Amino acid sequence: MRTFTVLGIETSCDETAAAVVRGAAPGPGEIISDVIFSQLEEHRPYGGVVPEIAARAHVEMIDGLVERALAEAKLALSDIDAVAATSGPGLIGGVMVGLVTAKALALAAGKPLVAVNHLEAHGLSPRLSAGVGFPYLLLLASGGHCQLLAVESVGRFRLYGTTIDDAAGEAFDKVAKLLGLAYPGGPRIEVLARTGNPRRYPLPRPMCGRDGADFSFSGLKTAVRHLTLGQTVNAADVAASFQAAVVDILIDRTRAAMEMFGSDFPDAAAPAFVLGGGVAANGAIRSSLQGLASERGFGFAVPPVRLCTDNAAMVAWAGVERAGLALFDPLDAPARARWPLTTPAAA
Ligand code: KG4
Ligand code: ZN
């Protein structure tokens, strides 16, 4: 397969990022440059991402980041084979900034455009880091997403489960807020949980044991709110009890998805189970899911944390994979706030 060098742009949430990646399917690829500006400080006072602030910060940062990505790669725009940008799903103002920038660069340099689905970019990232072969099972758990998917090929995914309310990272962030911890709360809860007793407070495990592999976290968050209202609690014990509940939920739902994957792909020998999204940084979650994978005959892969959280290298890599299949997009490709990867898997 021919090698492609692709410039990738990511602006769908609160990271402004640009990267240059070279490679060919199935990977691994070479990350030639990878620059990122995190808007965390801009949003921290509000305890979450404010779309208008995000869009403005993307506008201010994106040109400089693209220039830096090319300079660090020691490449000119004319050396690039294609320009890829996240075109959804995400905060529409931000998505438009990145996509319009990519279109302008593609037009000016006479290069093809790849309009990338952000979820597909997360989904293909284990191929960029480790050349993982199709098909594999992916748990994508971040502040915005919580999904279990079979990744069959570029553009072909089977959705086994998704959250019916909050994402896993969002639950971490909300519980952190209840405990008076700063945003984003996931890393702080993890640290606090290390010194807490996970059996101190009994908390619900919504959806566990149910058919399918969908998630729900809002009942858990509400239970923590009731716990913390009007009584003094031990914050470390709350953090540990909450994290233990999340681990149990992720294990139960992933086990169900592994069964679905096994019956959909009976010939896949030792398929990979891949963990992605910001929540993959959590050590307790990683080690319990790794245990489940080995118990169920799955290989276990976690891309480096820098590739698990939002970044432009994964967008550039999705561009490399799509360019290899000549899957380019017209210059009027739309920015989309919503863009599901799949319709639910057929029964
Ligand atoms: O993938 P990401 O950087 O951004 C998107 O949401 O797309 O994920 C950020 C989320 C936040 O909700 C954050 O609290 C959570 O990932 N997170 C963690 C940890 N590190 C980040 N959750 C649990 N434990 C962690 N160590
Ligand atoms: Zn993301």
PDB file of C-alpha atoms in Angstrom, residues 146 161-168 171 204-208 210 213-222 242 245-246 248-250 253:
ATOM      1  CA  CYS A 146     -18.881   6.206  26.090  1.00  0.00           C
ATOM      2  CA  GLY A 161     -23.390  -0.205  23.390  1.00  0.00           C
ATOM      3  CA  THR A 162     -23.544   3.493  24.090  1.00  0.00           C
ATOM      4  CA  THR A 163     -24.472   5.626  27.055  1.00  0.00           C
ATOM      5  CA  ILE A 164     -28.126   6.496  27.433  1.00  0.00           C
ATOM      6  CA  ASP A 165     -27.264   9.574  29.510  1.00  0.00           C
ATOM      7  CA  ASP A 166     -23.805  10.765  30.681  1.00  0.00           C
ATOM      8  CA  ALA A 167     -20.389   9.702  29.384  1.00  0.00           C
ATOM      9  CA  ALA A 168     -18.033   7.976  31.831  1.00  0.00           C
ATOM     10  CA  ALA A 171     -19.602  11.203  35.555  1.00  0.00           C
ATOM     11  CA  PRO A 204     -25.724   1.543  42.400  1.00  0.00           C
ATOM     12  CA  ARG A 205     -24.315  -0.077  39.235  1.00  0.00           C
ATOM     13  CA  PRO A 206     -26.917   1.003  36.630  1.00  0.00           C
ATOM     14  CA  MET A 207     -27.529  -1.377  33.665  1.00  0.00           C
ATOM     15  CA  CYS A 208     -25.337  -4.172  35.048  1.00  0.00           C
ATOM     16  CA  ARG A 210     -29.082  -6.059  31.488  1.00  0.00           C
ATOM     17  CA  ALA A 213     -24.105  -3.393  26.314  1.00  0.00           C
ATOM     18  CA  ASP A 214     -25.501   0.102  26.901  1.00  0.00           C
ATOM     19  CA  PHE A 215     -24.284   2.285  29.759  1.00  0.00           C
ATOM     20  CA  SER A 216     -25.952   4.654  32.188  1.00  0.00           C
ATOM     21  CA  PHE A 217     -24.144   6.825  34.713  1.00  0.00           C
ATOM     22  CA  SER A 218     -26.691   9.426  35.786  1.00  0.00           C
ATOM     23  CA  GLY A 219     -28.216   7.238  38.548  1.00  0.00           C
ATOM     24  CA  LEU A 220     -24.762   6.702  40.006  1.00  0.00           C
ATOM     25  CA  LYS A 221     -24.041  10.420  39.949  1.00  0.00           C
ATOM     26  CA  THR A 222     -27.417  11.138  41.609  1.00  0.00           C
ATOM     27  CA  PHE A 242     -17.580   5.762  43.051  1.00  0.00           C
ATOM     28  CA  ALA A 245     -18.840   1.327  40.788  1.00  0.00           C
ATOM     29  CA  VAL A 246     -17.561   2.703  37.455  1.00  0.00           C
ATOM     30  CA  ASP A 248     -17.890  -2.704  37.794  1.00  0.00           C
ATOM     31  CA  ILE A 249     -20.114  -1.046  35.173  1.00  0.00           C
ATOM     32  CA  LEU A 250     -17.351  -0.943  32.548  1.00  0.00           C
ATOM     33  CA  ARG A 253     -20.834  -3.958  29.825  1.00  0.00           C
TER      34      ARG A 253
END
